[in-house]
Structures are given as structure tokens and as C-alpha cells.
PDB file of C-alpha atoms in Angstrom:
ATOM      1  CA  MET A  13     -34.198 -22.049 -59.419  1.00 68.00           C
ATOM      2  CA  SER A  14     -31.466 -21.011 -57.003  1.00 87.00           C
ATOM      3  CA  LYS A  15     -30.242 -23.145 -54.134  1.00 94.00           C
ATOM      4  CA  PRO A  16     -31.852 -22.681 -50.739  1.00 97.00           C
ATOM      5  CA  ALA A  17     -29.768 -20.447 -48.475  1.00 96.00           C
ATOM      6  CA  LEU A  18     -29.151 -21.338 -44.839  1.00 97.00           C
ATOM      7  CA  TYR A  19     -28.598 -18.248 -42.694  1.00 95.00           C
ATOM      8  CA  MET A  20     -26.680 -19.096 -39.552  1.00 95.00           C
ATOM      9  CA  PHE A  21     -24.258 -18.101 -36.830  1.00 92.00           C
ATOM     10  CA  ALA A  22     -21.144 -20.169 -37.477  1.00 89.00           C
ATOM     11  CA  ILE A  23     -20.697 -21.319 -33.894  1.00 88.00           C
ATOM     12  CA  SER A  24     -24.351 -21.878 -32.888  1.00 94.00           C
ATOM     13  CA  HIS A  25     -25.344 -25.407 -31.871  1.00 96.00           C
ATOM     14  CA  TYR A  26     -28.914 -24.738 -33.032  1.00 97.00           C
ATOM     15  CA  CYS A  27     -27.489 -23.792 -36.428  1.00 96.00           C
ATOM     16  CA  GLU A  28     -25.500 -27.018 -36.444  1.00 97.00           C
ATOM     17  CA  LYS A  29     -28.838 -28.793 -36.057  1.00 98.00           C
ATOM     18  CA  GLY A  30     -30.260 -26.941 -39.057  1.00 98.00           C
ATOM     19  CA  ARG A  31     -27.168 -27.502 -41.182  1.00 98.00           C
ATOM     20  CA  TRP A  32     -26.986 -31.195 -40.284  1.00 99.00           C
ATOM     21  CA  THR A  33     -30.650 -31.539 -41.292  1.00 99.00           C
ATOM     22  CA  LEU A  34     -29.975 -30.226 -44.785  1.00 99.00           C
ATOM     23  CA  ASP A  35     -26.804 -32.289 -45.149  1.00 98.00           C
ATOM     24  CA  TYR A  36     -28.512 -35.485 -43.970  1.00 99.00           C
ATOM     25  CA  THR A  37     -31.417 -35.100 -46.391  1.00 99.00           C
ATOM     26  CA  GLY A  38     -29.049 -34.300 -49.246  1.00 98.00           C
ATOM     27  CA  ILE A  39     -30.425 -30.832 -49.925  1.00 98.00           C
ATOM     28  CA  GLU A  40     -27.822 -28.700 -51.667  1.00 97.00           C
ATOM     29  CA  HIS A  41     -27.676 -25.254 -50.134  1.00 98.00           C
ATOM     30  CA  ASP A  42     -25.597 -22.141 -49.794  1.00 97.00           C
ATOM     31  CA  ILE A  43     -24.522 -21.040 -46.335  1.00 97.00           C
ATOM     32  CA  LYS A  44     -24.892 -17.388 -45.430  1.00 95.00           C
ATOM     33  CA  TYR A  45     -22.998 -16.554 -42.260  1.00 94.00           C
ATOM     34  CA  VAL A  46     -24.423 -13.731 -40.195  1.00 93.00           C
ATOM     35  CA  ALA A  47     -23.396 -12.103 -36.935  1.00 92.00           C
ATOM     36  CA  PRO A  48     -25.579 -11.049 -33.999  1.00 89.00           C
ATOM     37  CA  GLY A  49     -26.580  -7.424 -34.393  1.00 86.00           C
ATOM     38  CA  PRO A  50     -26.185  -7.057 -38.167  1.00 84.00           C
ATOM     39  CA  HIS A  51     -28.565  -9.984 -38.664  1.00 83.00           C
ATOM     40  CA  PHE A  52     -31.520  -7.887 -37.466  1.00 80.00           C
ATOM     41  CA  ARG A  53     -31.785  -6.222 -40.875  1.00 83.00           C
ATOM     42  CA  LEU A  54     -32.363  -9.684 -42.347  1.00 80.00           C
ATOM     43  CA  VAL A  55     -35.046 -10.377 -39.754  1.00 78.00           C
ATOM     44  CA  LYS A  56     -36.887  -7.319 -41.070  1.00 81.00           C
ATOM     45  CA  LYS A  57     -36.154  -8.141 -44.706  1.00 83.00           C
ATOM     46  CA  PHE A  58     -37.585 -11.646 -44.469  1.00 80.00           C
ATOM     47  CA  LYS A  59     -40.346 -10.663 -41.999  1.00 78.00           C
ATOM     48  CA  LEU A  60     -39.327 -13.352 -39.532  1.00 78.00           C
ATOM     49  CA  PRO A  61     -41.426 -13.971 -36.411  1.00 74.00           C
ATOM     50  CA  GLY A  62     -38.306 -13.870 -34.228  1.00 71.00           C
ATOM     51  CA  SER A  63     -34.646 -12.914 -34.343  1.00 71.00           C
ATOM     52  CA  SER A  64     -33.160 -16.367 -33.791  1.00 83.00           C
ATOM     53  CA  VAL A  65     -31.233 -18.353 -36.372  1.00 90.00           C
ATOM     54  CA  PRO A  66     -31.143 -20.594 -38.367  1.00 95.00           C
ATOM     55  CA  TYR A  67     -33.547 -19.975 -41.205  1.00 94.00           C
ATOM     56  CA  VAL A  68     -33.729 -21.276 -44.754  1.00 96.00           C
ATOM     57  CA  VAL A  69     -34.609 -18.942 -47.611  1.00 94.00           C
ATOM     58  CA  THR A  70     -35.802 -20.308 -50.953  1.00 95.00           C
ATOM     59  CA  ASP A  71     -37.202 -18.642 -54.061  1.00 92.00           C
ATOM     60  CA  HIS A  72     -40.687 -19.077 -52.635  1.00 91.00           C
ATOM     61  CA  GLU A  73     -40.552 -19.185 -48.842  1.00 93.00           C
ATOM     62  CA  VAL A  74     -38.655 -18.576 -45.637  1.00 93.00           C
ATOM     63  CA  VAL A  75     -38.443 -21.428 -43.128  1.00 95.00           C
ATOM     64  CA  HIS A  76     -37.595 -20.280 -39.609  1.00 92.00           C
ATOM     65  CA  GLY A  77     -36.444 -22.484 -36.731  1.00 93.00           C
ATOM     66  CA  THR A  78     -34.905 -25.934 -36.597  1.00 97.00           C
ATOM     67  CA  GLY A  79     -38.154 -27.859 -36.136  1.00 97.00           C
ATOM     68  CA  ASP A  80     -39.743 -26.263 -39.186  1.00 97.00           C
ATOM     69  CA  ILE A  81     -36.524 -26.763 -41.144  1.00 98.00           C
ATOM     70  CA  ILE A  82     -36.726 -30.494 -40.412  1.00 99.00           C
ATOM     71  CA  ASP A  83     -40.372 -30.569 -41.556  1.00 98.00           C
ATOM     72  CA  TRP A  84     -39.414 -28.720 -44.727  1.00 98.00           C
ATOM     73  CA  ALA A  85     -36.401 -30.954 -45.382  1.00 98.00           C
ATOM     74  CA  ASP A  86     -38.538 -34.082 -44.999  1.00 98.00           C
ATOM     75  CA  LYS A  87     -40.726 -32.803 -47.847  1.00 97.00           C
ATOM     76  CA  HIS A  88     -37.822 -31.751 -50.064  1.00 97.00           C
ATOM     77  CA  THR A  89     -35.328 -34.540 -49.373  1.00 97.00           C
ATOM     78  CA  SER A  90     -33.187 -35.274 -52.411  1.00 96.00           C
ATOM     79  CA  ASN A  91     -31.813 -38.623 -51.257  1.00 97.00           C
ATOM     80  CA  GLY A  92     -34.954 -40.220 -49.820  1.00 96.00           C
ATOM     81  CA  LYS A  93     -33.842 -39.790 -46.218  1.00 98.00           C
ATOM     82  CA  THR A  94     -36.235 -38.180 -43.758  1.00 98.00           C
ATOM     83  CA  LEU A  95     -36.075 -37.419 -40.048  1.00 99.00           C
ATOM     84  CA  THR A  96     -39.649 -37.820 -38.850  1.00 98.00           C
ATOM     85  CA  PRO A  97     -41.001 -41.362 -38.337  1.00 97.00           C
ATOM     86  CA  ALA A  98     -44.588 -42.113 -39.231  1.00 95.00           C
ATOM     87  CA  GLY A  99     -47.470 -42.257 -36.787  1.00 96.00           C
ATOM     88  CA  GLU A 100     -47.001 -42.460 -33.044  1.00 97.00           C
ATOM     89  CA  GLN A 101     -43.222 -42.650 -33.330  1.00 98.00           C
ATOM     90  CA  GLY A 102     -43.270 -39.319 -35.128  1.00 97.00           C
ATOM     91  CA  ASP A 103     -45.136 -37.778 -32.206  1.00 98.00           C
ATOM     92  CA  GLN A 104     -42.663 -39.321 -29.772  1.00 98.00           C
ATOM     93  CA  SER A 105     -39.683 -37.998 -31.707  1.00 98.00           C
ATOM     94  CA  ARG A 106     -41.165 -34.489 -31.746  1.00 98.00           C
ATOM     95  CA  GLU A 107     -41.834 -34.632 -28.015  1.00 98.00           C
ATOM     96  CA  ILE A 108     -38.245 -35.632 -27.264  1.00 99.00           C
ATOM     97  CA  GLU A 109     -36.948 -33.031 -29.712  1.00 99.00           C
ATOM     98  CA  LYS A 110     -38.921 -30.289 -27.969  1.00 98.00           C
ATOM     99  CA  ARG A 111     -37.444 -31.165 -24.579  1.00 99.00           C
ATOM    100  CA  ILE A 112     -33.952 -31.224 -26.051  1.00 99.00           C
ATOM    101  CA  ASP A 113     -34.497 -27.866 -27.782  1.00 98.00           C
ATOM    102  CA  ASP A 114     -36.121 -26.157 -24.810  1.00 98.00           C
ATOM    103  CA  VAL A 115     -33.947 -27.539 -22.029  1.00 99.00           C
ATOM    104  CA  ILE A 116     -30.673 -29.033 -23.243  1.00 99.00           C
ATOM    105  CA  GLY A 117     -30.080 -26.515 -26.022  1.00 98.00           C
ATOM    106  CA  VAL A 118     -30.860 -23.530 -23.816  1.00 98.00           C
ATOM    107  CA  HIS A 119     -28.694 -24.662 -20.914  1.00 98.00           C
ATOM    108  CA  VAL A 120     -25.733 -25.730 -23.049  1.00 98.00           C
ATOM    109  CA  ARG A 121     -25.734 -22.196 -24.410  1.00 97.00           C
ATOM    110  CA  ARG A 122     -26.082 -20.599 -20.977  1.00 98.00           C
ATOM    111  CA  ALA A 123     -23.360 -22.810 -19.466  1.00 98.00           C
ATOM    112  CA  PHE A 124     -20.891 -21.755 -22.166  1.00 98.00           C
ATOM    113  CA  TYR A 125     -21.738 -18.067 -22.177  1.00 97.00           C
ATOM    114  CA  SER A 126     -21.915 -17.789 -18.379  1.00 98.00           C
ATOM    115  CA  GLU A 127     -18.199 -18.421 -18.292  1.00 98.00           C
ATOM    116  CA  MET A 128     -17.049 -16.977 -21.607  1.00 96.00           C
ATOM    117  CA  LEU A 129     -19.054 -13.742 -21.770  1.00 96.00           C
ATOM    118  CA  ILE A 130     -17.971 -12.872 -18.248  1.00 96.00           C
ATOM    119  CA  GLU A 131     -14.349 -14.020 -18.282  1.00 96.00           C
ATOM    120  CA  ASP A 132     -13.318 -14.083 -21.944  1.00 96.00           C
ATOM    121  CA  PRO A 133     -15.545 -11.710 -23.955  1.00 96.00           C
ATOM    122  CA  GLY A 134     -12.878 -11.131 -26.591  1.00 95.00           C
ATOM    123  CA  ARG A 135     -12.990 -14.791 -27.570  1.00 95.00           C
ATOM    124  CA  VAL A 136     -16.780 -14.638 -27.779  1.00 95.00           C
ATOM    125  CA  LYS A 137     -16.575 -11.693 -30.171  1.00 94.00           C
ATOM    126  CA  LYS A 138     -14.114 -13.595 -32.343  1.00 93.00           C
ATOM    127  CA  MET A 139     -16.351 -16.673 -32.415  1.00 92.00           C
ATOM    128  CA  LEU A 140     -19.475 -14.670 -33.231  1.00 92.00           C
ATOM    129  CA  THR A 141     -17.802 -13.050 -36.238  1.00 93.00           C
ATOM    130  CA  HIS A 142     -16.250 -16.224 -37.655  1.00 91.00           C
ATOM    131  CA  ASN A 143     -16.713 -16.396 -41.445  1.00 91.00           C
ATOM    132  CA  VAL A 144     -18.808 -13.218 -41.674  1.00 94.00           C
ATOM    133  CA  SER A 145     -18.095 -10.298 -43.994  1.00 93.00           C
ATOM    134  CA  LEU A 146     -15.727  -7.489 -43.075  1.00 95.00           C
ATOM    135  CA  ALA A 147     -18.666  -5.100 -42.863  1.00 94.00           C
ATOM    136  CA  GLN A 148     -20.385  -7.300 -40.287  1.00 94.00           C
ATOM    137  CA  LYS A 149     -17.157  -7.637 -38.292  1.00 95.00           C
ATOM    138  CA  LEU A 150     -16.768  -3.872 -38.155  1.00 95.00           C
ATOM    139  CA  ILE A 151     -20.339  -3.463 -36.929  1.00 95.00           C
ATOM    140  CA  VAL A 152     -19.909  -6.113 -34.233  1.00 94.00           C
ATOM    141  CA  ASN A 153     -16.637  -4.526 -33.094  1.00 94.00           C
ATOM    142  CA  ALA A 154     -18.414  -1.194 -32.727  1.00 96.00           C
ATOM    143  CA  ILE A 155     -21.478  -2.470 -30.880  1.00 95.00           C
ATOM    144  CA  PHE A 156     -19.981  -5.365 -28.922  1.00 95.00           C
ATOM    145  CA  PRO A 157     -19.973  -3.706 -25.472  1.00 96.00           C
ATOM    146  CA  LYS A 158     -23.707  -3.049 -25.841  1.00 96.00           C
ATOM    147  CA  LEU A 159     -24.317  -6.421 -27.514  1.00 94.00           C
ATOM    148  CA  ARG A 160     -22.570  -8.197 -24.640  1.00 96.00           C
ATOM    149  CA  LYS A 161     -24.845  -6.518 -22.104  1.00 96.00           C
ATOM    150  CA  ILE A 162     -27.913  -7.464 -24.128  1.00 95.00           C
ATOM    151  CA  MET A 163     -26.785 -11.097 -24.372  1.00 95.00           C
ATOM    152  CA  ILE A 164     -26.100 -11.267 -20.634  1.00 97.00           C
ATOM    153  CA  LYS A 165     -29.562  -9.913 -19.862  1.00 96.00           C
ATOM    154  CA  ARG A 166     -31.548 -11.911 -22.420  1.00 94.00           C
ATOM    155  CA  MET A 167     -29.867 -15.236 -21.693  1.00 95.00           C
ATOM    156  CA  ASP A 168     -29.668 -14.647 -17.925  1.00 97.00           C
ATOM    157  CA  ILE A 169     -25.892 -15.039 -17.845  1.00 97.00           C
ATOM    158  CA  GLY A 170     -23.742 -15.200 -14.714  1.00 96.00           C
ATOM    159  CA  SER A 171     -21.613 -17.496 -12.573  1.00 96.00           C
ATOM    160  CA  ALA A 172     -24.530 -18.777 -10.489  1.00 97.00           C
ATOM    161  CA  GLN A 173     -26.653 -19.246 -13.587  1.00 98.00           C
ATOM    162  CA  GLY A 174     -23.873 -21.217 -15.246  1.00 98.00           C
ATOM    163  CA  LEU A 175     -23.703 -23.600 -12.300  1.00 98.00           C
ATOM    164  CA  GLU A 176     -27.477 -23.962 -12.386  1.00 98.00           C
ATOM    165  CA  SER A 177     -27.347 -24.839 -16.087  1.00 98.00           C
ATOM    166  CA  ILE A 178     -24.682 -27.475 -15.447  1.00 98.00           C
ATOM    167  CA  GLN A 179     -26.905 -29.058 -12.781  1.00 98.00           C
ATOM    168  CA  ILE A 180     -29.861 -29.058 -15.174  1.00 99.00           C
ATOM    169  CA  LEU A 181     -27.729 -30.630 -17.904  1.00 99.00           C
ATOM    170  CA  GLU A 182     -26.620 -33.340 -15.476  1.00 98.00           C
ATOM    171  CA  LYS A 183     -30.289 -34.288 -15.033  1.00 98.00           C
ATOM    172  CA  GLU A 184     -30.941 -34.203 -18.771  1.00 99.00           C
ATOM    173  CA  ILE A 185     -27.932 -36.413 -19.463  1.00 99.00           C
ATOM    174  CA  ALA A 186     -29.258 -38.849 -16.855  1.00 99.00           C
ATOM    175  CA  TRP A 187     -32.612 -38.794 -18.677  1.00 99.00           C
ATOM    176  CA  LEU A 188     -30.925 -39.647 -21.987  1.00 99.00           C
ATOM    177  CA  ASP A 189     -28.816 -42.325 -20.295  1.00 98.00           C
ATOM    178  CA  GLU A 190     -32.019 -43.906 -19.006  1.00 98.00           C
ATOM    179  CA  LEU A 191     -33.687 -43.827 -22.425  1.00 98.00           C
ATOM    180  CA  LEU A 192     -30.668 -45.589 -23.917  1.00 98.00           C
ATOM    181  CA  ALA A 193     -30.179 -48.044 -21.041  1.00 98.00           C
ATOM    182  CA  ASP A 194     -31.827 -50.939 -22.900  1.00 97.00           C
ATOM    183  CA  GLY A 195     -29.164 -50.743 -25.614  1.00 96.00           C
ATOM    184  CA  ARG A 196     -31.341 -49.166 -28.284  1.00 97.00           C
ATOM    185  CA  PRO A 197     -29.394 -47.483 -31.109  1.00 98.00           C
ATOM    186  CA  PHE A 198     -31.946 -44.666 -31.487  1.00 99.00           C
ATOM    187  CA  LEU A 199     -34.187 -42.727 -29.127  1.00 98.00           C
ATOM    188  CA  VAL A 200     -37.333 -43.609 -31.090  1.00 98.00           C
ATOM    189  CA  GLY A 201     -37.895 -46.614 -33.330  1.00 94.00           C
ATOM    190  CA  ASP A 202     -35.221 -48.237 -35.432  1.00 95.00           C
ATOM    191  CA  THR A 203     -34.043 -45.334 -37.594  1.00 97.00           C
ATOM    192  CA  PHE A 204     -32.103 -42.115 -37.093  1.00 98.00           C
ATOM    193  CA  SER A 205     -34.677 -39.409 -36.399  1.00 99.00           C
ATOM    194  CA  ARG A 206     -35.105 -35.756 -35.482  1.00 99.00           C
ATOM    195  CA  ALA A 207     -34.838 -36.746 -31.821  1.00 99.00           C
ATOM    196  CA  ASP A 208     -31.388 -38.272 -32.320  1.00 99.00           C
ATOM    197  CA  LEU A 209     -30.139 -35.423 -34.485  1.00 99.00           C
ATOM    198  CA  SER A 210     -31.350 -32.869 -31.942  1.00 99.00           C
ATOM    199  CA  ALA A 211     -29.601 -34.599 -29.063  1.00 99.00           C
ATOM    200  CA  ALA A 212     -26.375 -34.944 -31.019  1.00 98.00           C
ATOM    201  CA  ALA A 213     -26.287 -31.405 -32.392  1.00 98.00           C
ATOM    202  CA  LEU A 214     -27.267 -29.614 -29.183  1.00 98.00           C
ATOM    203  CA  LEU A 215     -25.447 -31.706 -26.589  1.00 97.00           C
ATOM    204  CA  GLY A 216     -22.556 -32.767 -28.814  1.00 94.00           C
ATOM    205  CA  ARG A 217     -21.140 -29.247 -28.541  1.00 93.00           C
ATOM    206  CA  THR A 218     -19.938 -30.203 -25.054  1.00 95.00           C
ATOM    207  CA  ILE A 219     -17.652 -32.977 -26.336  1.00 93.00           C
ATOM    208  CA  GLN A 220     -16.441 -31.359 -29.573  1.00 93.00           C
ATOM    209  CA  PRO A 221     -16.764 -34.309 -31.979  1.00 95.00           C
ATOM    210  CA  PRO A 222     -14.179 -34.149 -34.777  1.00 94.00           C
ATOM    211  CA  GLN A 223     -16.910 -34.533 -37.415  1.00 95.00           C
ATOM    212  CA  HIS A 224     -18.395 -31.170 -36.411  1.00 93.00           C
ATOM    213  CA  PRO A 225     -18.024 -28.713 -39.337  1.00 92.00           C
ATOM    214  CA  PHE A 226     -16.341 -26.180 -37.045  1.00 88.00           C
ATOM    215  CA  TYR A 227     -14.299 -28.637 -35.025  1.00 85.00           C
ATOM    216  CA  ASP A 228     -11.104 -26.585 -35.437  1.00 85.00           C
ATOM    217  CA  HIS A 229     -12.826 -23.535 -33.969  1.00 85.00           C
ATOM    218  CA  LEU A 230     -14.816 -25.102 -31.138  1.00 88.00           C
ATOM    219  CA  TYR A 231     -13.732 -24.033 -27.694  1.00 92.00           C
ATOM    220  CA  THR A 232     -14.799 -24.979 -24.192  1.00 94.00           C
ATOM    221  CA  PRO A 233     -13.775 -22.606 -21.379  1.00 96.00           C
ATOM    222  CA  PRO A 234     -11.612 -24.184 -18.642  1.00 96.00           C
ATOM    223  CA  LYS A 235     -14.113 -24.453 -15.781  1.00 96.00           C
ATOM    224  CA  LEU A 236     -16.792 -25.943 -18.003  1.00 97.00           C
ATOM    225  CA  LYS A 237     -14.243 -28.208 -19.680  1.00 96.00           C
ATOM    226  CA  ALA A 238     -13.483 -29.809 -16.312  1.00 97.00           C
ATOM    227  CA  VAL A 239     -17.146 -30.799 -16.173  1.00 97.00           C
ATOM    228  CA  THR A 240     -17.613 -31.843 -19.789  1.00 97.00           C
ATOM    229  CA  SER A 241     -14.477 -33.995 -19.657  1.00 96.00           C
ATOM    230  CA  GLU A 242     -16.267 -36.133 -17.080  1.00 96.00           C
ATOM    231  CA  TRP A 243     -19.397 -36.262 -19.232  1.00 97.00           C
ATOM    232  CA  ARG A 244     -17.512 -37.950 -22.061  1.00 95.00           C
ATOM    233  CA  SER A 245     -17.757 -41.313 -20.312  1.00 96.00           C
ATOM    234  CA  ARG A 246     -21.533 -41.110 -19.922  1.00 98.00           C
ATOM    235  CA  PRO A 247     -23.513 -43.532 -22.136  1.00 98.00           C
ATOM    236  CA  SER A 248     -25.472 -40.781 -23.873  1.00 98.00           C
ATOM    237  CA  LEU A 249     -22.352 -38.795 -24.754  1.00 98.00           C
ATOM    238  CA  GLN A 250     -20.624 -41.906 -26.091  1.00 98.00           C
ATOM    239  CA  TRP A 251     -23.770 -42.580 -28.122  1.00 98.00           C
ATOM    240  CA  ILE A 252     -23.651 -39.028 -29.494  1.00 98.00           C
ATOM    241  CA  SER A 253     -20.031 -39.546 -30.543  1.00 98.00           C
ATOM    242  CA  LYS A 254     -21.135 -42.612 -32.524  1.00 98.00           C
ATOM    243  CA  LEU A 255     -23.974 -40.670 -34.157  1.00 98.00           C
ATOM    244  CA  TYR A 256     -21.477 -38.074 -35.359  1.00 98.00           C
ATOM    245  CA  GLU A 257     -19.235 -40.822 -36.697  1.00 97.00           C
ATOM    246  CA  GLN A 258     -22.051 -42.592 -38.541  1.00 98.00           C
ATOM    247  CA  TYR A 259     -24.402 -39.814 -39.633  1.00 98.00           C
ATOM    248  CA  ARG A 260     -22.443 -36.573 -39.781  1.00 97.00           C
TER     249      ARG A 260
END
């Protein structure tokens, strides 16, 4: 039986969530780096319901999306560690995870791209092709002007949208600060769960923790960096730094 393969964009914070899941549960895997555009042939090959990454491919199945990857990893853990608490706490952790995925993850991405895709598209192209094959790089180079327009449209990218995303993230950070205000070490229960991992992987991108697998290649554009530098002192961001230190 071959190792599961994790297909991912190197720089994606959602892919960091999927990769961290497999690492935390001790599941040996091969990483297959793909680039936007060329990855669509894999979407067709594996008959995926959507074009987003990450996805895990095994000899018997394809697992698409970070939530399903966590469910799958819980069942196939090789070190006994799981990420979903039992009973009501499991429901709570999923509920928090969904908000983090749907709000924090989306607006972290839009905040970054609203500055970088508009003002520094060359850097974006370089980041999107990190660790991919030469063939994929050549394809991205050829289609990037069109790809950039598609990304701007699909993610609703622009200066005003970037500011809106920052304001939304401010509210979400306040929400996390409030959840952690009683000094709890975890968002749900007394163990590290899918809620904690989601918060760390998706919001941690803003503070560039040194334990991140792509720490040397992470980049925050200057206007956004002025904002995220202030976020570092927030309780939830300090908590995320500790999660990276202890669990990543």
C-alpha cells in the first residue's frame, strides 16, 4: 500500500491546516505540490466536487477539504491522537471550526491578495509556483495575466475589499479573545482539537510563526503588515503562537 498523497498549494493557509492535521495524527504522507491553473486537470482526474485544495489521495479514496481530511485522519491516526472530541464538545469544535473556515480563512486570504495581487503580482506568481514542477511553472507563467483576473473576480479582490476584510478579522479576533478570556488553554474542552488547529493554521498566517513549514517563504505586504504587527499583542494571536510552539 502506498502512502497517502496530500495535494496542496505550498503557500495556502487552508493547505497548512490539512498538512498539520496529517502531521499531528502521525500519518505518513507524500506531498504533491500543485499550482493554480494546472491543478484543474487533477480535479477532473480525481472527480473532485470542487477545485479547491487540499485533498488527500489514497489507494482507495480521495478526501477533499480540510474538514473531511480531519475526519479521515481521526479514523486513520497512527499515533492515537485525534482532533475531534466526543459528544457535545465534538459538535462545539465543529461549529467553531466552520466559523473559522468560512470567515477567518476567507478574509485572511482576501486581505493578503487585495494588496499583493494589485500591487505586487509578480511576487504572487512566485509564491503560487513555489516547489512545483518546471512544467507547471511554465504553464502559470503563460496564463498568469488571465489567472490574476480570475482570482481578482472570484475572491472579490480590491483595496476597499481588503480594508473590509481587515475590519471583519478585527471582529473575529475579538471573538477569539473573548472565548479565551477565562484563561482556557483550548477553545473546546481540555485537549487540542480541530477548532484550535483551524484557528492556528488560518489566522497564524498573519503572524508568521517560525514553526510554519514555509516560514522562510512567508510574506506579508507592507500595508497589511502594519496591521498584523499590532495584532501580535492580542491574546488570541499570542495563544496561536503557543499552539505552534507546542503542537506544530
